[in-house]
Amino acid sequence: MSETTAGTGRETAAHDTVEAAVRAQLNKALGGVRGMLEAAVPTIAFTGTYVAVENIKLAVAAGVGAAVVLLIVRIAQRSSPQFVLNSLVGIGIAAFFALRSGKAENAFLPGILLNAGYGAAMIFSIAVRWPVVGFIIGSVTGDPTEWRADRGIVRLCSRLTWLLVLPCVARVAVQYPIYLADGDQSGLLGTAKIVMGWPLQVAALAAMVALLARGRTPIDREEPA
């Protein structure tokens, strides 16, 4: 048995119910408190610097620099840099939009578009009865599609996916009108992005945990051959 297979087996064995498995996988996907903070820090650095000095290049340097420092800390601690790298890519794309246009508020357009795309994709997955949260269950049970045979699990996964959709819809509904407003809206957009970033994710996760806490759906694991 390979190390990867053994690790998957230990992870699956650690959870006796669908609800416990989904809670663990969602926490892993968000990176816990540290992962969510690492996603917010570069935006805070970018927005704070621009509001203070109104210089796009310095603001970009502050945002990218913050992400690089977080990455160095991760590497020094020999911990997974996944969430810092995600943050670095995000601030890099934002920097490209801002520097190319010369408008600081354009740094926030990719995030708005990304949330719109995520929201649309998840709503579509619910509509066709392949809610994305179902694949979390599939990753734990070892069968990526077996969960669809149980209508109760499909309904549960649909409700959980809706809870992931809501933050995306809220961000677009609030931030896009600000982006379209006249004048430099970068300070307001930065504040909105920070306030509607990890706090909304934590709220969504809390709602999901509350929903999952009511259930005790056993995991039907495949017996090894």
mmCIF file with all atom_site columns, C-alpha atoms in Angstrom:
data_model
loop_
_atom_site.group_PDB
_atom_site.id
_atom_site.type_symbol
_atom_site.label_atom_id
_atom_site.label_alt_id
_atom_site.label_comp_id
_atom_site.label_asym_id
_atom_site.label_entity_id
_atom_site.label_seq_id
_atom_site.pdbx_PDB_ins_code
_atom_site.Cartn_x
_atom_site.Cartn_y
_atom_site.Cartn_z
_atom_site.occupancy
_atom_site.B_iso_or_equiv
_atom_site.pdbx_formal_charge
_atom_site.auth_seq_id
_atom_site.auth_comp_id
_atom_site.auth_asym_id
_atom_site.auth_atom_id
_atom_site.pdbx_PDB_model_num
ATOM 1   C CA . MET A 1 1   ? 0.000   0.000  0.000   1.00 0.00 ? 1   MET A CA 1
ATOM 2   C CA . SER A 1 2   ? 1.396   3.406  -0.972  1.00 0.00 ? 2   SER A CA 1
ATOM 3   C CA . GLU A 1 3   ? 1.774   6.260  1.490   1.00 0.00 ? 3   GLU A CA 1
ATOM 4   C CA . THR A 1 4   ? -1.000  8.174  -0.303  1.00 0.00 ? 4   THR A CA 1
ATOM 5   C CA . THR A 1 5   ? -3.400  5.252  -0.149  1.00 0.00 ? 5   THR A CA 1
ATOM 6   C CA . ALA A 1 6   ? -2.565  4.620  3.483   1.00 0.00 ? 6   ALA A CA 1
ATOM 7   C CA . GLY A 1 7   ? -3.164  8.285  4.297   1.00 0.00 ? 7   GLY A CA 1
ATOM 8   C CA . THR A 1 8   ? -6.548  8.208  2.586   1.00 0.00 ? 8   THR A CA 1
ATOM 9   C CA . GLY A 1 9   ? -7.499  5.113  4.531   1.00 0.00 ? 9   GLY A CA 1
ATOM 10  C CA . ARG A 1 10  ? -6.558  6.701  7.854   1.00 0.00 ? 10  ARG A CA 1
ATOM 11  C CA . GLU A 1 11  ? -8.506  9.844  6.963   1.00 0.00 ? 11  GLU A CA 1
ATOM 12  C CA . THR A 1 12  ? -11.610 7.861  6.016   1.00 0.00 ? 12  THR A CA 1
ATOM 13  C CA . ALA A 1 13  ? -11.390 5.697  9.124   1.00 0.00 ? 13  ALA A CA 1
ATOM 14  C CA . ALA A 1 14  ? -11.321 8.802  11.293  1.00 0.00 ? 14  ALA A CA 1
ATOM 15  C CA . HIS A 1 15  ? -14.898 9.694  10.337  1.00 0.00 ? 15  HIS A CA 1
ATOM 16  C CA . ASP A 1 16  ? -17.925 7.534  11.079  1.00 0.00 ? 16  ASP A CA 1
ATOM 17  C CA . THR A 1 17  ? -20.586 9.774  9.569   1.00 0.00 ? 17  THR A CA 1
ATOM 18  C CA . VAL A 1 18  ? -21.071 11.793 6.402   1.00 0.00 ? 18  VAL A CA 1
ATOM 19  C CA . GLU A 1 19  ? -21.522 14.920 8.505   1.00 0.00 ? 19  GLU A CA 1
ATOM 20  C CA . ALA A 1 20  ? -18.189 14.497 10.318  1.00 0.00 ? 20  ALA A CA 1
ATOM 21  C CA . ALA A 1 21  ? -16.380 13.877 7.041   1.00 0.00 ? 21  ALA A CA 1
ATOM 22  C CA . VAL A 1 22  ? -17.870 16.958 5.386   1.00 0.00 ? 22  VAL A CA 1
ATOM 23  C CA . ARG A 1 23  ? -17.012 19.160 8.381   1.00 0.00 ? 23  ARG A CA 1
ATOM 24  C CA . ALA A 1 24  ? -13.396 17.982 8.313   1.00 0.00 ? 24  ALA A CA 1
ATOM 25  C CA . GLN A 1 25  ? -13.043 18.380 4.556   1.00 0.00 ? 25  GLN A CA 1
ATOM 26  C CA . LEU A 1 26  ? -14.568 21.869 4.526   1.00 0.00 ? 26  LEU A CA 1
ATOM 27  C CA . ASN A 1 27  ? -12.225 23.004 7.282   1.00 0.00 ? 27  ASN A CA 1
ATOM 28  C CA . LYS A 1 28  ? -9.298  21.625 5.275   1.00 0.00 ? 28  LYS A CA 1
ATOM 29  C CA . ALA A 1 29  ? -10.514 23.356 2.100   1.00 0.00 ? 29  ALA A CA 1
ATOM 30  C CA . LEU A 1 30  ? -10.659 26.740 3.853   1.00 0.00 ? 30  LEU A CA 1
ATOM 31  C CA . GLY A 1 31  ? -7.303  26.237 5.542   1.00 0.00 ? 31  GLY A CA 1
ATOM 32  C CA . GLY A 1 32  ? -8.657  26.873 9.016   1.00 0.00 ? 32  GLY A CA 1
ATOM 33  C CA . VAL A 1 33  ? -8.309  30.248 10.714  1.00 0.00 ? 33  VAL A CA 1
ATOM 34  C CA . ARG A 1 34  ? -4.708  30.690 9.569   1.00 0.00 ? 34  ARG A CA 1
ATOM 35  C CA . GLY A 1 35  ? -5.534  29.982 5.927   1.00 0.00 ? 35  GLY A CA 1
ATOM 36  C CA . MET A 1 36  ? -8.372  32.507 5.927   1.00 0.00 ? 36  MET A CA 1
ATOM 37  C CA . LEU A 1 37  ? -6.199  35.156 7.577   1.00 0.00 ? 37  LEU A CA 1
ATOM 38  C CA . GLU A 1 38  ? -3.448  34.551 5.030   1.00 0.00 ? 38  GLU A CA 1
ATOM 39  C CA . ALA A 1 39  ? -5.986  35.208 2.290   1.00 0.00 ? 39  ALA A CA 1
ATOM 40  C CA . ALA A 1 40  ? -6.975  38.532 3.884   1.00 0.00 ? 40  ALA A CA 1
ATOM 41  C CA . VAL A 1 41  ? -3.576  40.015 4.814   1.00 0.00 ? 41  VAL A CA 1
ATOM 42  C CA . PRO A 1 42  ? -2.374  40.941 1.266   1.00 0.00 ? 42  PRO A CA 1
ATOM 43  C CA . THR A 1 43  ? -5.677  42.721 0.567   1.00 0.00 ? 43  THR A CA 1
ATOM 44  C CA . ILE A 1 44  ? -5.406  44.614 3.845   1.00 0.00 ? 44  ILE A CA 1
ATOM 45  C CA . ALA A 1 45  ? -1.833  45.631 2.980   1.00 0.00 ? 45  ALA A CA 1
ATOM 46  C CA . PHE A 1 46  ? -2.812  46.751 -0.540  1.00 0.00 ? 46  PHE A CA 1
ATOM 47  C CA . THR A 1 47  ? -5.874  48.719 0.549   1.00 0.00 ? 47  THR A CA 1
ATOM 48  C CA . GLY A 1 48  ? -4.275  50.286 3.622   1.00 0.00 ? 48  GLY A CA 1
ATOM 49  C CA . THR A 1 49  ? -1.228  51.428 1.665   1.00 0.00 ? 49  THR A CA 1
ATOM 50  C CA . TYR A 1 50  ? -3.262  52.893 -1.183  1.00 0.00 ? 50  TYR A CA 1
ATOM 51  C CA . VAL A 1 51  ? -5.604  54.761 1.151   1.00 0.00 ? 51  VAL A CA 1
ATOM 52  C CA . ALA A 1 52  ? -2.575  56.148 3.009   1.00 0.00 ? 52  ALA A CA 1
ATOM 53  C CA . VAL A 1 53  ? -0.394  57.238 0.075   1.00 0.00 ? 53  VAL A CA 1
ATOM 54  C CA . GLU A 1 54  ? -2.627  56.932 -3.035  1.00 0.00 ? 54  GLU A CA 1
ATOM 55  C CA . ASN A 1 55  ? 0.167   55.282 -4.992  1.00 0.00 ? 55  ASN A CA 1
ATOM 56  C CA . ILE A 1 56  ? -0.785  52.158 -6.934  1.00 0.00 ? 56  ILE A CA 1
ATOM 57  C CA . LYS A 1 57  ? 2.767   50.866 -7.302  1.00 0.00 ? 57  LYS A CA 1
ATOM 58  C CA . LEU A 1 58  ? 3.489   51.155 -3.581  1.00 0.00 ? 58  LEU A CA 1
ATOM 59  C CA . ALA A 1 59  ? 0.138   49.544 -2.764  1.00 0.00 ? 59  ALA A CA 1
ATOM 60  C CA . VAL A 1 60  ? 0.848   46.641 -5.104  1.00 0.00 ? 60  VAL A CA 1
ATOM 61  C CA . ALA A 1 61  ? 4.318   46.245 -3.606  1.00 0.00 ? 61  ALA A CA 1
ATOM 62  C CA . ALA A 1 62  ? 2.820   46.160 -0.104  1.00 0.00 ? 62  ALA A CA 1
ATOM 63  C CA . GLY A 1 63  ? 0.223   43.552 -1.057  1.00 0.00 ? 63  GLY A CA 1
ATOM 64  C CA . VAL A 1 64  ? 2.655   41.299 -2.904  1.00 0.00 ? 64  VAL A CA 1
ATOM 65  C CA . GLY A 1 65  ? 5.302   41.822 -0.217  1.00 0.00 ? 65  GLY A CA 1
ATOM 66  C CA . ALA A 1 66  ? 2.895   40.728 2.506   1.00 0.00 ? 66  ALA A CA 1
ATOM 67  C CA . ALA A 1 67  ? 2.088   37.554 0.583   1.00 0.00 ? 67  ALA A CA 1
ATOM 68  C CA . VAL A 1 68  ? 5.786   36.815 0.048   1.00 0.00 ? 68  VAL A CA 1
ATOM 69  C CA . VAL A 1 69  ? 6.533   37.281 3.768   1.00 0.00 ? 69  VAL A CA 1
ATOM 70  C CA . LEU A 1 70  ? 3.710   34.867 4.647   1.00 0.00 ? 70  LEU A CA 1
ATOM 71  C CA . LEU A 1 71  ? 5.115   32.384 2.117   1.00 0.00 ? 71  LEU A CA 1
ATOM 72  C CA . ILE A 1 72  ? 8.615   32.623 3.630   1.00 0.00 ? 72  ILE A CA 1
ATOM 73  C CA . VAL A 1 73  ? 7.150   31.963 7.094   1.00 0.00 ? 73  VAL A CA 1
ATOM 74  C CA . ARG A 1 74  ? 5.336   28.888 5.787   1.00 0.00 ? 74  ARG A CA 1
ATOM 75  C CA . ILE A 1 75  ? 8.486   27.575 4.148   1.00 0.00 ? 75  ILE A CA 1
ATOM 76  C CA . ALA A 1 76  ? 10.555  28.236 7.288   1.00 0.00 ? 76  ALA A CA 1
ATOM 77  C CA . GLN A 1 77  ? 8.002   26.312 9.348   1.00 0.00 ? 77  GLN A CA 1
ATOM 78  C CA . ARG A 1 78  ? 7.915   23.535 6.749   1.00 0.00 ? 78  ARG A CA 1
ATOM 79  C CA . SER A 1 79  ? 4.130   23.744 6.611   1.00 0.00 ? 79  SER A CA 1
ATOM 80  C CA . SER A 1 80  ? 1.923   23.651 3.527   1.00 0.00 ? 80  SER A CA 1
ATOM 81  C CA . PRO A 1 81  ? 2.190   26.887 1.512   1.00 0.00 ? 81  PRO A CA 1
ATOM 82  C CA . GLN A 1 82  ? -1.007  26.114 -0.441  1.00 0.00 ? 82  GLN A CA 1
ATOM 83  C CA . PHE A 1 83  ? -3.143  28.925 0.941   1.00 0.00 ? 83  PHE A CA 1
ATOM 84  C CA . VAL A 1 84  ? -0.367  31.504 0.812   1.00 0.00 ? 84  VAL A CA 1
ATOM 85  C CA . LEU A 1 85  ? 0.313   30.567 -2.810  1.00 0.00 ? 85  LEU A CA 1
ATOM 86  C CA . ASN A 1 86  ? -3.394  30.985 -3.570  1.00 0.00 ? 86  ASN A CA 1
ATOM 87  C CA . SER A 1 87  ? -3.227  34.414 -1.944  1.00 0.00 ? 87  SER A CA 1
ATOM 88  C CA . LEU A 1 88  ? -0.065  35.296 -3.879  1.00 0.00 ? 88  LEU A CA 1
ATOM 89  C CA . VAL A 1 89  ? -1.671  34.350 -7.191  1.00 0.00 ? 89  VAL A CA 1
ATOM 90  C CA . GLY A 1 90  ? -4.762  36.358 -6.282  1.00 0.00 ? 90  GLY A CA 1
ATOM 91  C CA . ILE A 1 91  ? -2.854  39.512 -5.366  1.00 0.00 ? 91  ILE A CA 1
ATOM 92  C CA . GLY A 1 92  ? -0.691  39.044 -8.467  1.00 0.00 ? 92  GLY A CA 1
ATOM 93  C CA . ILE A 1 93  ? -3.747  39.040 -10.749 1.00 0.00 ? 93  ILE A CA 1
ATOM 94  C CA . ALA A 1 94  ? -5.200  42.011 -8.879  1.00 0.00 ? 94  ALA A CA 1
ATOM 95  C CA . ALA A 1 95  ? -1.904  43.873 -9.266  1.00 0.00 ? 95  ALA A CA 1
ATOM 96  C CA . PHE A 1 96  ? -1.888  43.214 -13.017 1.00 0.00 ? 96  PHE A CA 1
ATOM 97  C CA . PHE A 1 97  ? -5.379  44.697 -13.421 1.00 0.00 ? 97  PHE A CA 1
ATOM 98  C CA . ALA A 1 98  ? -4.560  47.723 -11.270 1.00 0.00 ? 98  ALA A CA 1
ATOM 99  C CA . LEU A 1 99  ? -1.184  48.517 -12.856 1.00 0.00 ? 99  LEU A CA 1
ATOM 100 C CA . ARG A 1 100 ? -2.390  47.987 -16.409 1.00 0.00 ? 100 ARG A CA 1
ATOM 101 C CA . SER A 1 101 ? -5.399  50.287 -16.006 1.00 0.00 ? 101 SER A CA 1
ATOM 102 C CA . GLY A 1 102 ? -3.818  52.760 -13.575 1.00 0.00 ? 102 GLY A CA 1
ATOM 103 C CA . LYS A 1 103 ? -6.942  52.496 -11.403 1.00 0.00 ? 103 LYS A CA 1
ATOM 104 C CA . ALA A 1 104 ? -6.670  50.946 -7.955  1.00 0.00 ? 104 ALA A CA 1
ATOM 105 C CA . GLU A 1 105 ? -10.331 49.845 -7.919  1.00 0.00 ? 105 GLU A CA 1
ATOM 106 C CA . ASN A 1 106 ? -9.635  47.524 -10.861 1.00 0.00 ? 106 ASN A CA 1
ATOM 107 C CA . ALA A 1 107 ? -7.579  45.384 -8.476  1.00 0.00 ? 107 ALA A CA 1
ATOM 108 C CA . PHE A 1 108 ? -10.895 44.191 -7.038  1.00 0.00 ? 108 PHE A CA 1
ATOM 109 C CA . LEU A 1 109 ? -12.576 43.315 -10.362 1.00 0.00 ? 109 LEU A CA 1
ATOM 110 C CA . PRO A 1 110 ? -11.028 39.805 -10.662 1.00 0.00 ? 110 PRO A CA 1
ATOM 111 C CA . GLY A 1 111 ? -12.362 38.898 -7.214  1.00 0.00 ? 111 GLY A CA 1
ATOM 112 C CA . ILE A 1 112 ? -15.842 40.097 -8.118  1.00 0.00 ? 112 ILE A CA 1
ATOM 113 C CA . LEU A 1 113 ? -15.797 38.110 -11.362 1.00 0.00 ? 113 LEU A CA 1
ATOM 114 C CA . LEU A 1 114 ? -14.417 35.039 -9.570  1.00 0.00 ? 114 LEU A CA 1
ATOM 115 C CA . ASN A 1 115 ? -17.199 35.114 -6.990  1.00 0.00 ? 115 ASN A CA 1
ATOM 116 C CA . ALA A 1 116 ? -19.783 35.496 -9.762  1.00 0.00 ? 116 ALA A CA 1
ATOM 117 C CA . GLY A 1 117 ? -18.280 32.500 -11.560 1.00 0.00 ? 117 GLY A CA 1
ATOM 118 C CA . TYR A 1 118 ? -18.133 30.356 -8.427  1.00 0.00 ? 118 TYR A CA 1
ATOM 119 C CA . GLY A 1 119 ? -21.693 31.254 -7.511  1.00 0.00 ? 119 GLY A CA 1
ATOM 120 C CA . ALA A 1 120 ? -23.027 30.487 -10.995 1.00 0.00 ? 120 ALA A CA 1
ATOM 121 C CA . ALA A 1 121 ? -21.162 27.168 -11.145 1.00 0.00 ? 121 ALA A CA 1
ATOM 122 C CA . MET A 1 122 ? -22.447 26.051 -7.745  1.00 0.00 ? 122 MET A CA 1
ATOM 123 C CA . ILE A 1 123 ? -26.035 27.042 -8.550  1.00 0.00 ? 123 ILE A CA 1
ATOM 124 C CA . PHE A 1 124 ? -25.776 25.072 -11.787 1.00 0.00 ? 124 PHE A CA 1
ATOM 125 C CA . SER A 1 125 ? -24.430 22.055 -9.876  1.00 0.00 ? 125 SER A CA 1
ATOM 126 C CA . ILE A 1 126 ? -27.460 22.189 -7.582  1.00 0.00 ? 126 ILE A CA 1
ATOM 127 C CA . ALA A 1 127 ? -29.868 22.561 -10.512 1.00 0.00 ? 127 ALA A CA 1
ATOM 128 C CA . VAL A 1 128 ? -28.517 19.421 -12.221 1.00 0.00 ? 128 VAL A CA 1
ATOM 129 C CA . ARG A 1 129 ? -28.437 17.524 -8.905  1.00 0.00 ? 129 ARG A CA 1
ATOM 130 C CA . TRP A 1 130 ? -24.645 17.281 -8.762  1.00 0.00 ? 130 TRP A CA 1
ATOM 131 C CA . PRO A 1 131 ? -24.042 19.690 -5.845  1.00 0.00 ? 131 PRO A CA 1
ATOM 132 C CA . VAL A 1 132 ? -20.342 20.330 -5.425  1.00 0.00 ? 132 VAL A CA 1
ATOM 133 C CA . VAL A 1 133 ? -20.299 19.415 -1.736  1.00 0.00 ? 133 VAL A CA 1
ATOM 134 C CA . GLY A 1 134 ? -21.213 15.869 -2.778  1.00 0.00 ? 134 GLY A CA 1
ATOM 135 C CA . PHE A 1 135 ? -17.736 15.421 -4.177  1.00 0.00 ? 135 PHE A CA 1
ATOM 136 C CA . ILE A 1 136 ? -16.330 16.050 -0.697  1.00 0.00 ? 136 ILE A CA 1
ATOM 137 C CA . ILE A 1 137 ? -18.225 12.984 0.442   1.00 0.00 ? 137 ILE A CA 1
ATOM 138 C CA . GLY A 1 138 ? -16.966 11.099 -2.599  1.00 0.00 ? 138 GLY A CA 1
ATOM 139 C CA . SER A 1 139 ? -13.375 11.991 -1.753  1.00 0.00 ? 139 SER A CA 1
ATOM 140 C CA . VAL A 1 140 ? -13.818 10.400 1.677   1.00 0.00 ? 140 VAL A CA 1
ATOM 141 C CA . THR A 1 141 ? -15.763 7.284  0.730   1.00 0.00 ? 141 THR A CA 1
ATOM 142 C CA . GLY A 1 142 ? -13.475 6.466  -2.190  1.00 0.00 ? 142 GLY A CA 1
ATOM 143 C CA . ASP A 1 143 ? -16.284 6.573  -4.784  1.00 0.00 ? 143 ASP A CA 1
ATOM 144 C CA . PRO A 1 144 ? -16.733 10.037 -6.356  1.00 0.00 ? 144 PRO A CA 1
ATOM 145 C CA . THR A 1 145 ? -20.335 9.448  -7.493  1.00 0.00 ? 145 THR A CA 1
ATOM 146 C CA . GLU A 1 146 ? -21.854 6.802  -5.207  1.00 0.00 ? 146 GLU A CA 1
ATOM 147 C CA . TRP A 1 147 ? -23.382 9.489  -2.957  1.00 0.00 ? 147 TRP A CA 1
ATOM 148 C CA . ARG A 1 148 ? -25.874 10.348 -5.726  1.00 0.00 ? 148 ARG A CA 1
ATOM 149 C CA . ALA A 1 149 ? -27.666 7.029  -5.158  1.00 0.00 ? 149 ALA A CA 1
ATOM 150 C CA . ASP A 1 150 ? -28.993 8.360  -1.831  1.00 0.00 ? 150 ASP A CA 1
ATOM 151 C CA . ARG A 1 151 ? -31.575 11.129 -2.300  1.00 0.00 ? 151 ARG A CA 1
ATOM 152 C CA . GLY A 1 152 ? -31.185 12.214 1.313   1.00 0.00 ? 152 GLY A CA 1
ATOM 153 C CA . ILE A 1 153 ? -27.473 12.810 0.859   1.00 0.00 ? 153 ILE A CA 1
ATOM 154 C CA . VAL A 1 154 ? -28.108 14.684 -2.407  1.00 0.00 ? 154 VAL A CA 1
ATOM 155 C CA . ARG A 1 155 ? -30.574 16.973 -0.601  1.00 0.00 ? 155 ARG A CA 1
ATOM 156 C CA . LEU A 1 156 ? -28.100 17.494 2.251   1.00 0.00 ? 156 LEU A CA 1
ATOM 157 C CA . CYS A 1 157 ? -25.313 18.332 -0.190  1.00 0.00 ? 157 CYS A CA 1
ATOM 158 C CA . SER A 1 158 ? -27.599 20.741 -2.050  1.00 0.00 ? 158 SER A CA 1
ATOM 159 C CA . ARG A 1 159 ? -28.404 22.623 1.157   1.00 0.00 ? 159 ARG A CA 1
ATOM 160 C CA . LEU A 1 160 ? -24.723 22.747 2.070   1.00 0.00 ? 160 LEU A CA 1
ATOM 161 C CA . THR A 1 161 ? -23.813 24.002 -1.398  1.00 0.00 ? 161 THR A CA 1
ATOM 162 C CA . TRP A 1 162 ? -26.411 26.777 -1.100  1.00 0.00 ? 162 TRP A CA 1
ATOM 163 C CA . LEU A 1 163 ? -24.627 27.906 2.067   1.00 0.00 ? 163 LEU A CA 1
ATOM 164 C CA . LEU A 1 164 ? -21.432 28.227 0.010   1.00 0.00 ? 164 LEU A CA 1
ATOM 165 C CA . VAL A 1 165 ? -23.290 30.092 -2.745  1.00 0.00 ? 165 VAL A CA 1
ATOM 166 C CA . LEU A 1 166 ? -24.684 32.792 -0.453  1.00 0.00 ? 166 LEU A CA 1
ATOM 167 C CA . PRO A 1 167 ? -21.335 34.485 0.402   1.00 0.00 ? 167 PRO A CA 1
ATOM 168 C CA . CYS A 1 168 ? -20.432 34.624 -3.301  1.00 0.00 ? 168 CYS A CA 1
ATOM 169 C CA . VAL A 1 169 ? -23.775 36.199 -4.222  1.00 0.00 ? 169 VAL A CA 1
ATOM 170 C CA . ALA A 1 170 ? -23.551 38.666 -1.336  1.00 0.00 ? 170 ALA A CA 1
ATOM 171 C CA . ARG A 1 171 ? -20.064 39.791 -2.368  1.00 0.00 ? 171 ARG A CA 1
ATOM 172 C CA . VAL A 1 172 ? -21.094 40.404 -5.964  1.00 0.00 ? 172 VAL A CA 1
ATOM 173 C CA . ALA A 1 173 ? -24.334 42.151 -4.946  1.00 0.00 ? 173 ALA A CA 1
ATOM 174 C CA . VAL A 1 174 ? -22.454 44.568 -2.680  1.00 0.00 ? 174 VAL A CA 1
ATOM 175 C CA . GLN A 1 175 ? -19.099 45.037 -4.388  1.00 0.00 ? 175 GLN A CA 1
ATOM 176 C CA . TYR A 1 176 ? -20.073 45.279 -8.065  1.00 0.00 ? 176 TYR A CA 1
ATOM 177 C CA . PRO A 1 177 ? -22.327 48.355 -7.600  1.00 0.00 ? 177 PRO A CA 1
ATOM 178 C CA . ILE A 1 178 ? -19.509 49.995 -5.622  1.00 0.00 ? 178 ILE A CA 1
ATOM 179 C CA . TYR A 1 179 ? -17.095 49.192 -8.459  1.00 0.00 ? 179 TYR A CA 1
ATOM 180 C CA . LEU A 1 180 ? -19.467 50.797 -10.991 1.00 0.00 ? 180 LEU A CA 1
ATOM 181 C CA . ALA A 1 181 ? -19.935 53.955 -8.925  1.00 0.00 ? 181 ALA A CA 1
ATOM 182 C CA . ASP A 1 182 ? -18.237 57.175 -10.013 1.00 0.00 ? 182 ASP A CA 1
ATOM 183 C CA . GLY A 1 183 ? -14.915 58.206 -8.502  1.00 0.00 ? 183 GLY A CA 1
ATOM 184 C CA . ASP A 1 184 ? -12.149 56.227 -6.835  1.00 0.00 ? 184 ASP A CA 1
ATOM 185 C CA . GLN A 1 185 ? -13.896 53.495 -4.862  1.00 0.00 ? 185 GLN A CA 1
ATOM 186 C CA . SER A 1 186 ? -10.786 51.482 -3.981  1.00 0.00 ? 186 SER A CA 1
ATOM 187 C CA . GLY A 1 187 ? -10.914 52.253 -0.255  1.00 0.00 ? 187 GLY A CA 1
ATOM 188 C CA . LEU A 1 188 ? -14.565 51.239 0.010   1.00 0.00 ? 188 LEU A CA 1
ATOM 189 C CA . LEU A 1 189 ? -13.998 48.165 -2.167  1.00 0.00 ? 189 LEU A CA 1
ATOM 190 C CA . GLY A 1 190 ? -11.032 47.086 -0.050  1.00 0.00 ? 190 GLY A CA 1
ATOM 191 C CA . THR A 1 191 ? -13.057 47.458 3.131   1.00 0.00 ? 191 THR A CA 1
ATOM 192 C CA . ALA A 1 192 ? -15.966 45.535 1.617   1.00 0.00 ? 192 ALA A CA 1
ATOM 193 C CA . LYS A 1 193 ? -13.663 42.754 0.432   1.00 0.00 ? 193 LYS A CA 1
ATOM 194 C CA . ILE A 1 194 ? -12.055 42.377 3.849   1.00 0.00 ? 194 ILE A CA 1
ATOM 195 C CA . VAL A 1 195 ? -15.348 42.489 5.750   1.00 0.00 ? 195 VAL A CA 1
ATOM 196 C CA . MET A 1 196 ? -16.997 40.100 3.297   1.00 0.00 ? 196 MET A CA 1
ATOM 197 C CA . GLY A 1 197 ? -13.995 37.801 3.008   1.00 0.00 ? 197 GLY A CA 1
ATOM 198 C CA . TRP A 1 198 ? -13.137 35.395 5.802   1.00 0.00 ? 198 TRP A CA 1
ATOM 199 C CA . PRO A 1 199 ? -15.905 36.650 8.147   1.00 0.00 ? 199 PRO A CA 1
ATOM 200 C CA . LEU A 1 200 ? -18.509 35.512 5.599   1.00 0.00 ? 200 LEU A CA 1
ATOM 201 C CA . GLN A 1 201 ? -16.660 32.232 5.098   1.00 0.00 ? 201 GLN A CA 1
ATOM 202 C CA . VAL A 1 202 ? -16.643 31.650 8.856   1.00 0.00 ? 202 VAL A CA 1
ATOM 203 C CA . ALA A 1 203 ? -20.362 32.436 9.017   1.00 0.00 ? 203 ALA A CA 1
ATOM 204 C CA . ALA A 1 204 ? -21.080 30.030 6.150   1.00 0.00 ? 204 ALA A CA 1
ATOM 205 C CA . LEU A 1 205 ? -18.963 27.326 7.770   1.00 0.00 ? 205 LEU A CA 1
ATOM 206 C CA . ALA A 1 206 ? -20.741 27.860 11.102  1.00 0.00 ? 206 ALA A CA 1
ATOM 207 C CA . ALA A 1 207 ? -24.116 27.501 9.382   1.00 0.00 ? 207 ALA A CA 1
ATOM 208 C CA . MET A 1 208 ? -22.914 24.319 7.686   1.00 0.00 ? 208 MET A CA 1
ATOM 209 C CA . VAL A 1 209 ? -21.626 22.899 10.971  1.00 0.00 ? 209 VAL A CA 1
ATOM 210 C CA . ALA A 1 210 ? -24.982 23.685 12.596  1.00 0.00 ? 210 ALA A CA 1
ATOM 211 C CA . LEU A 1 211 ? -26.802 21.895 9.777   1.00 0.00 ? 211 LEU A CA 1
ATOM 212 C CA . LEU A 1 212 ? -24.438 18.940 9.850   1.00 0.00 ? 212 LEU A CA 1
ATOM 213 C CA . ALA A 1 213 ? -24.574 18.649 13.642  1.00 0.00 ? 213 ALA A CA 1
ATOM 214 C CA . ARG A 1 214 ? -28.184 17.481 13.383  1.00 0.00 ? 214 ARG A CA 1
ATOM 215 C CA . GLY A 1 215 ? -27.359 14.497 11.197  1.00 0.00 ? 215 GLY A CA 1
ATOM 216 C CA . ARG A 1 216 ? -25.815 11.101 11.809  1.00 0.00 ? 216 ARG A CA 1
ATOM 217 C CA . THR A 1 217 ? -25.625 9.583  8.318   1.00 0.00 ? 217 THR A CA 1
ATOM 218 C CA . PRO A 1 218 ? -23.224 6.585  8.454   1.00 0.00 ? 218 PRO A CA 1
ATOM 219 C CA . ILE A 1 219 ? -20.515 6.309  5.827   1.00 0.00 ? 219 ILE A CA 1
ATOM 220 C CA . ASP A 1 220 ? -20.805 3.171  3.742   1.00 0.00 ? 220 ASP A CA 1
ATOM 221 C CA . ARG A 1 221 ? -17.160 2.330  3.119   1.00 0.00 ? 221 ARG A CA 1
ATOM 222 C CA . GLU A 1 222 ? -15.939 -0.037 0.460   1.00 0.00 ? 222 GLU A CA 1
ATOM 223 C CA . GLU A 1 223 ? -14.360 -3.188 1.840   1.00 0.00 ? 223 GLU A CA 1
ATOM 224 C CA . PRO A 1 224 ? -10.754 -3.721 0.669   1.00 0.00 ? 224 PRO A CA 1
ATOM 225 C CA . ALA A 1 225 ? -10.384 -6.435 -1.970  1.00 0.00 ? 225 ALA A CA 1
#
